[in-house]
């Protein structure tokens, strides 16, 4: 069974993944990330270190795999009655969540995993962006004007998601929440005037 | 002498920094980054490993320090006769440079260095953003309408720099160059309509 296609739920491979994820999350809550090693995770999860090396490659990929699960959306975006309202509400929640120490660390772990500049890599980074694209697409599909509009999803990525994430990774302060309305307007403007 | 304030040019500390940077760049050109160790850099630079550990802490910080020097702008932004033209020209160059494998790796190294969520850290990430702010500010100061306009620099960061960097770090393809004009227009619009 290839880890690329994902383990069969309830199978041995899925149980190992769950155990390794749970142990990694537990260790991350207890100590500095730089002090965590593959043998430590293996001992806690009740697997051999070579099981982890074979499946994930190295600890960077274990952290990134756990990080992806943390960032996976659990519910569809809230409905407020308008596309603009839905996007503002979703972006405010995204900003609040991503600015938390746990999600900020998860974003960093994802950036550090296999460089997508190389073939077969970059899947973690791309998954992280795909979570946003899927949520944004759900919102845009609720309105005939924006549903399927060319470039609409990418406009929200550029004008709303990118500044939120850029400021978390490169700035001393997160984006000011009161700027979100204007950024959503810029994204919607590009569709209306396309 | 504290590394925080920067070494005196030509002094012993500056010579060590130059030697360590040169050896790190040389090793990065020769082999996989995961295979490079502090003792390897030390041997090549003719210093002891403990000199490197004392000054940089660990190899992540050495890579980030070298990355910052790679990203430091060498010339002021080109003058094209208009703020819009200057911003488009600068952003096109920034996109082209940052999309190169060397600069993409440098951005990743900077993200990975000391988390700015902690006191005294985050200086590398902030420096990286400050390079952009300084170049953008130079352009905006050339025009009375935009010089000193509140939020103008931050608008260009949000609408132009953030999508360029976000797509390099999280997407399979860099931003399409033909989108830069529209992103610059969004950034300038926010100033004109402020």
Coordinates of C-alpha atoms in Angstrom, one line a residue:
Chain A
X1 CA 0.0 0.0 0.0
X2 CA 1.5 3.3 -1.0
X3 CA 1.3 6.3 1.4
X4 CA 0.7 8.5 -1.7
X5 CA -2.8 7.1 -2.1
X6 CA -3.5 7.1 1.6
X7 CA -3.9 4.1 3.9
X8 CA -7.1 2.1 4.0
X9 CA -9.1 3.3 7.0
X10 CA -8.8 0.9 10.0
X11 CA -6.0 -1.0 8.3
X12 CA -2.5 -1.5 9.9
X13 CA -1.1 1.4 7.9
X14 CA -3.9 3.7 9.1
X15 CA -3.4 2.6 12.8
X16 CA 0.4 3.4 12.5
X17 CA -0.4 6.8 11.0
X18 CA -2.8 7.6 13.8
X19 CA -0.4 6.4 16.5
X20 CA 2.5 8.4 15.1
X21 CA 0.4 11.5 14.7
X22 CA -1.0 11.3 18.2
X23 CA 2.5 10.8 19.7
X24 CA 3.9 13.7 17.7
X25 CA 1.1 16.0 18.8
X26 CA 1.7 14.9 22.4
X27 CA 5.4 15.5 22.2
X28 CA 4.9 18.9 20.5
X29 CA 2.7 20.0 23.4
X30 CA 5.3 18.9 25.9
X31 CA 8.6 20.1 24.6
X32 CA 10.6 22.2 22.1
X33 CA 10.3 20.9 18.6
X34 CA 14.1 20.9 18.1
X35 CA 14.3 18.4 21.0
X36 CA 12.0 15.9 19.4
X37 CA 13.5 13.0 17.6
X38 CA 12.2 10.1 15.5
X39 CA 13.2 7.5 18.1
X40 CA 11.2 9.5 20.7
X41 CA 8.1 9.5 18.6
X42 CA 8.6 5.8 17.7
X43 CA 8.9 4.8 21.4
X44 CA 5.8 6.7 22.4
X45 CA 3.8 5.3 19.4
X46 CA 5.0 1.8 20.0
X47 CA 6.5 1.4 16.5
X48 CA 10.1 1.0 15.4
X49 CA 12.1 4.1 14.2
X50 CA 12.6 2.4 10.9
X51 CA 8.9 2.2 10.4
X52 CA 8.8 6.0 10.6
X53 CA 11.9 6.5 8.4
X54 CA 10.5 4.2 5.8
X55 CA 7.1 5.8 5.7
X56 CA 7.9 9.5 6.2
X57 CA 11.6 9.8 5.3
X58 CA 12.6 12.2 8.1
X59 CA 11.2 14.1 11.0
X60 CA 10.5 17.2 8.9
X61 CA 7.9 15.2 6.9
X62 CA 6.3 13.8 10.1
X63 CA 5.9 17.3 11.4
X64 CA 4.4 18.4 8.1
X65 CA 2.0 15.5 7.9
X66 CA 0.7 16.3 11.4
X67 CA 0.6 20.0 10.4
X68 CA -1.6 19.3 7.4
X69 CA -4.1 17.5 9.6
X70 CA -4.2 20.5 11.9
X71 CA -5.0 22.8 9.0
X72 CA -7.6 20.6 7.3
X73 CA -11.0 22.5 7.5
X74 CA -13.6 20.6 9.6
X75 CA -16.7 22.4 8.6
X76 CA -18.0 24.2 5.4
X77 CA -17.7 28.0 5.6
X78 CA -20.5 29.8 7.5
X79 CA -23.4 31.3 5.5
X80 CA -24.2 34.9 6.2
X81 CA -26.5 35.7 3.3
X82 CA -23.9 37.2 0.9
X83 CA -20.7 36.2 -0.8
X84 CA -19.0 39.2 0.6
X85 CA -20.2 38.4 4.1
X86 CA -19.2 34.8 3.8
X87 CA -15.7 35.6 2.6
X88 CA -15.2 38.2 5.3
X89 CA -16.4 35.7 8.0
X90 CA -14.2 32.9 6.6
X91 CA -11.1 35.1 6.3
X92 CA -11.6 36.5 9.8
X93 CA -11.7 32.9 11.2
X94 CA -8.7 31.9 9.0
X95 CA -6.7 34.8 10.2
X96 CA -7.5 34.1 13.9
X97 CA -6.7 30.4 13.6
X98 CA -3.5 30.8 11.6
X99 CA -2.2 33.5 13.9
X100 CA -2.3 31.0 16.8
X101 CA 1.1 29.7 17.9
X102 CA 0.1 26.1 17.0
X103 CA -1.1 27.0 13.4
X104 CA 1.8 29.4 12.8
X105 CA 4.2 26.5 13.7
X106 CA 2.1 24.2 11.4
X107 CA 2.5 26.6 8.5
X108 CA 6.3 26.7 9.1
X109 CA 6.4 22.9 9.2
X110 CA 4.6 22.7 5.9
X111 CA 6.9 25.3 4.2
X112 CA 9.9 23.2 5.4
X113 CA 8.7 19.9 4.0
X114 CA 9.8 18.5 0.6
X115 CA 10.5 21.4 -1.7
X116 CA 7.8 21.5 -4.4
X117 CA 10.5 22.7 -6.8
X118 CA 11.4 19.0 -7.1
X119 CA 9.2 16.3 -8.8
X120 CA 6.9 14.4 -6.5
X121 CA 7.3 17.0 -3.8
X122 CA 5.4 20.0 -2.7
X123 CA 2.3 18.1 -1.9
X124 CA 2.0 19.4 1.6
X125 CA 2.3 23.0 0.5
X126 CA -0.2 22.5 -2.3
X127 CA -2.6 20.7 0.1
X128 CA -2.5 23.7 2.4
X129 CA -3.4 26.0 -0.4
X130 CA -6.0 23.5 -1.7
X131 CA -7.8 23.6 1.7
X132 CA -8.3 27.4 1.2
X133 CA -9.3 27.0 -2.5
X134 CA -12.0 24.5 -1.6
X135 CA -13.5 26.7 1.1
X136 CA -13.4 29.8 -1.1
X137 CA -15.0 27.8 -4.0
X138 CA -17.8 26.6 -1.7
X139 CA -18.6 30.2 -0.8
X140 CA -18.4 31.5 -4.4
X141 CA -20.7 28.7 -5.7
X142 CA -23.5 30.0 -3.4
X143 CA -23.9 33.0 -5.7
X144 CA -24.7 33.0 -9.5
X145 CA -22.6 36.0 -10.1
X146 CA -19.4 34.4 -8.8
X147 CA -20.0 30.7 -9.3
X148 CA -17.5 29.5 -11.8
X149 CA -16.3 33.0 -12.6
X150 CA -12.8 32.7 -14.1
X151 CA -10.1 33.7 -11.7
X152 CA -12.5 34.3 -8.8
X153 CA -10.9 31.7 -6.5
X154 CA -7.4 32.8 -7.4
X155 CA -8.3 36.4 -6.8
X156 CA -9.3 35.6 -3.2
X157 CA -6.1 33.6 -2.8
X158 CA -4.0 36.6 -4.0
X159 CA -5.8 39.4 -2.3
X160 CA -7.0 37.8 1.0
X161 CA -5.2 34.5 1.8
X162 CA -1.7 35.6 0.6
X163 CA -1.5 38.7 2.8
X164 CA -2.8 36.8 5.9
X165 CA -0.2 34.1 5.5
X166 CA 2.6 36.5 4.4
X167 CA 2.2 38.6 7.5
X168 CA 2.1 35.5 9.8
X169 CA 5.4 34.2 8.3
X170 CA 7.3 37.4 7.6
X171 CA 5.9 40.2 9.8
X172 CA 6.0 41.0 13.5
X173 CA 2.2 41.4 13.6
X174 CA -0.6 39.5 11.9
X175 CA -2.8 41.4 9.4
X176 CA -5.1 43.8 11.2
X177 CA -8.6 42.2 11.2
X178 CA -10.3 45.5 10.1
X179 CA -8.4 45.3 6.8
X180 CA -10.1 42.1 5.7
X181 CA -13.2 43.8 4.4
X182 CA -11.2 46.0 2.0
X183 CA -9.1 43.0 0.8
X184 CA -12.3 40.9 0.1
X185 CA -13.6 43.9 -1.9
X186 CA -10.4 44.0 -3.9
X187 CA -10.8 40.3 -4.7
X188 CA -14.4 40.7 -5.7
X189 CA -13.7 43.8 -7.7
X190 CA -11.4 41.9 -10.0
X191 CA -14.2 39.5 -10.8
X192 CA -16.9 42.2 -11.3
X193 CA -14.6 44.2 -13.6
X194 CA -13.1 41.2 -15.4
Chain B
X1 CA 30.9 42.5 20.1
X2 CA 27.4 41.5 19.7
X3 CA 26.2 39.9 16.4
X4 CA 22.9 41.8 16.9
X5 CA 24.5 45.1 16.2
X6 CA 26.6 43.7 13.4
X7 CA 30.4 43.2 13.2
X8 CA 32.8 46.1 12.7
X9 CA 33.8 46.0 9.0
X10 CA 37.2 44.4 8.5
X11 CA 37.4 43.3 12.1
X12 CA 37.9 39.7 13.2
X13 CA 34.2 39.2 13.6
X14 CA 33.5 40.4 10.1
X15 CA 36.2 38.2 8.6
X16 CA 34.7 35.1 10.4
X17 CA 31.3 36.0 9.1
X18 CA 32.6 36.4 5.5
X19 CA 34.5 33.1 5.6
X20 CA 31.5 31.2 7.1
X21 CA 29.1 32.7 4.5
X22 CA 31.5 32.0 1.6
X23 CA 31.9 28.3 2.7
X24 CA 28.2 27.9 3.2
X25 CA 27.4 29.3 -0.2
X26 CA 30.1 27.0 -1.7
X27 CA 28.8 23.9 0.0
X28 CA 25.2 24.8 -0.9
X29 CA 26.3 24.9 -4.6
X30 CA 28.0 21.5 -4.3
X31 CA 25.6 19.3 -2.4
X32 CA 22.2 18.7 -0.8
X33 CA 21.4 21.1 2.0
X34 CA 20.4 18.2 4.3
X35 CA 23.9 16.8 4.0
X36 CA 25.7 20.0 5.1
X37 CA 26.8 20.1 8.7
X38 CA 28.3 22.8 11.0
X39 CA 31.7 20.9 11.2
X40 CA 31.8 20.8 7.4
X41 CA 31.3 24.6 7.1
X42 CA 33.8 25.1 9.9
X43 CA 36.5 23.0 8.2
X44 CA 36.0 24.8 4.9
X45 CA 36.0 28.3 6.6
X46 CA 39.0 27.5 8.8
X47 CA 37.2 28.2 12.1
X48 CA 36.2 25.8 14.9
X49 CA 32.7 24.4 15.0
X50 CA 32.2 26.0 18.4
X51 CA 32.8 29.4 16.9
X52 CA 29.9 28.8 14.6
X53 CA 27.6 27.4 17.3
X54 CA 28.5 30.3 19.6
X55 CA 27.7 32.9 17.0
X56 CA 24.8 31.4 15.1
X57 CA 23.3 28.8 17.4
X58 CA 22.7 26.1 14.8
X59 CA 22.9 25.5 11.1
X60 CA 19.3 26.8 10.5
X61 CA 20.5 30.2 11.5
X62 CA 23.7 30.0 9.4
X63 CA 21.5 29.2 6.3
X64 CA 19.1 32.0 7.2
X65 CA 22.0 34.5 7.6
X66 CA 23.3 33.6 4.2
X67 CA 19.8 33.7 2.7
X68 CA 19.3 37.3 4.0
X69 CA 22.5 38.4 2.2
X70 CA 21.2 36.8 -1.0
X71 CA 17.9 38.7 -0.8
X72 CA 19.4 42.1 0.1
X73 CA 18.7 44.5 -2.8
X74 CA 21.8 45.7 -4.5
X75 CA 20.4 48.7 -6.4
X76 CA 17.5 51.1 -6.0
X77 CA 14.4 50.3 -8.1
X78 CA 14.5 51.3 -11.7
X79 CA 12.8 54.6 -12.7
X80 CA 10.3 54.3 -15.6
X81 CA 8.7 57.7 -15.4
X82 CA 5.6 56.7 -13.2
X83 CA 4.9 55.1 -9.9
X84 CA 2.8 52.4 -11.5
X85 CA 5.5 51.6 -14.1
X86 CA 8.2 51.6 -11.3
X87 CA 6.1 49.2 -9.2
X88 CA 5.3 46.9 -12.1
X89 CA 9.0 46.8 -13.1
X90 CA 10.2 46.2 -9.6
X91 CA 7.6 43.5 -8.9
X92 CA 8.4 41.7 -12.2
X93 CA 12.1 41.6 -11.2
X94 CA 11.2 40.5 -7.7
X95 CA 9.0 37.7 -9.0
X96 CA 11.6 36.5 -11.4
X97 CA 14.4 36.5 -8.8
X98 CA 12.4 34.9 -6.0
X99 CA 11.1 32.2 -8.3
X100 CA 14.7 31.0 -9.0
X101 CA 15.7 27.8 -7.1
X102 CA 18.3 29.7 -5.1
X103 CA 16.0 32.4 -3.9
X104 CA 13.1 30.0 -3.3
X105 CA 15.5 28.0 -1.0
X106 CA 16.6 31.3 0.7
X107 CA 12.9 32.2 1.4
X108 CA 12.4 28.8 3.0
X109 CA 15.6 29.1 5.0
X110 CA 14.4 32.5 6.3
X111 CA 10.9 31.1 7.3
X112 CA 12.6 28.3 9.2
X113 CA 14.9 30.4 11.3
X114 CA 14.1 31.6 14.8
X115 CA 10.3 31.9 15.1
X116 CA 9.3 35.6 15.4
X117 CA 6.5 34.5 17.7
X118 CA 9.2 34.5 20.4
X119 CA 11.0 37.5 21.9
X120 CA 14.3 38.5 20.2
X121 CA 13.5 36.3 17.2
X122 CA 12.0 36.8 13.8
X123 CA 14.6 39.3 12.8
X124 CA 15.4 37.4 9.6
X125 CA 11.8 37.2 8.5
X126 CA 11.3 40.8 9.3
X127 CA 14.5 41.9 7.5
X128 CA 13.2 40.0 4.4
X129 CA 10.0 42.0 4.5
X130 CA 11.9 45.2 5.3
X131 CA 14.0 44.9 2.1
X132 CA 10.7 45.0 0.1
X133 CA 9.3 47.9 2.2
X134 CA 12.4 49.9 1.6
X135 CA 12.3 49.4 -2.2
X136 CA 8.6 50.1 -2.4
X137 CA 9.0 53.3 -0.2
X138 CA 11.8 54.5 -2.6
X139 CA 9.4 54.2 -5.5
X140 CA 6.4 55.8 -3.7
X141 CA 8.6 58.8 -2.6
X142 CA 9.2 59.7 -6.2
X143 CA 5.6 60.9 -6.6
X144 CA 3.9 63.6 -4.6
X145 CA 0.5 61.8 -4.7
X146 CA 1.9 58.6 -3.0
X147 CA 4.8 59.9 -1.0
X148 CA 4.0 59.4 2.7
X149 CA 0.4 58.3 1.9
X150 CA -0.8 56.3 4.9
X151 CA -1.0 52.6 4.2
X152 CA 0.6 52.9 0.7
X153 CA 3.6 50.7 1.4
X154 CA 1.5 48.2 3.3
X155 CA -1.0 48.1 0.4
X156 CA 1.8 47.1 -2.0
X157 CA 3.0 44.4 0.5
X158 CA -0.5 43.0 0.8
X159 CA -1.6 43.2 -2.9
X160 CA 1.7 42.6 -4.7
X161 CA 4.5 41.1 -2.5
X162 CA 2.3 38.7 -0.5
X163 CA 0.8 36.9 -3.6
X164 CA 4.3 36.6 -5.2
X165 CA 5.7 35.0 -2.1
X166 CA 2.6 32.9 -1.2
X167 CA 2.6 31.3 -4.6
X168 CA 6.4 30.6 -4.4
X169 CA 6.0 28.9 -1.0
X170 CA 2.6 27.2 -1.4
X171 CA 1.7 26.8 -5.0
X172 CA 3.0 24.6 -7.9
X173 CA 3.5 27.6 -10.2
X174 CA 4.7 31.1 -9.5
X175 CA 2.4 34.0 -10.0
X176 CA 1.7 34.6 -13.7
X177 CA 3.8 37.7 -14.7
X178 CA 0.9 39.2 -16.6
X179 CA -1.1 39.5 -13.3
X180 CA 1.3 42.0 -11.8
X181 CA -0.2 45.0 -13.5
X182 CA -3.6 44.3 -12.1
X183 CA -2.2 43.7 -8.6
X184 CA -0.3 46.9 -8.6
X185 CA -3.5 48.7 -9.7
X186 CA -5.3 47.2 -6.7
X187 CA -2.6 48.4 -4.4
X188 CA -2.6 51.9 -5.8
X189 CA -6.5 52.0 -5.8
X190 CA -6.5 51.6 -2.1
X191 CA -4.4 54.7 -1.7
X192 CA -6.3 56.8 -4.3
X193 CA -9.6 55.9 -2.7
X194 CA -8.5 56.1 1.0

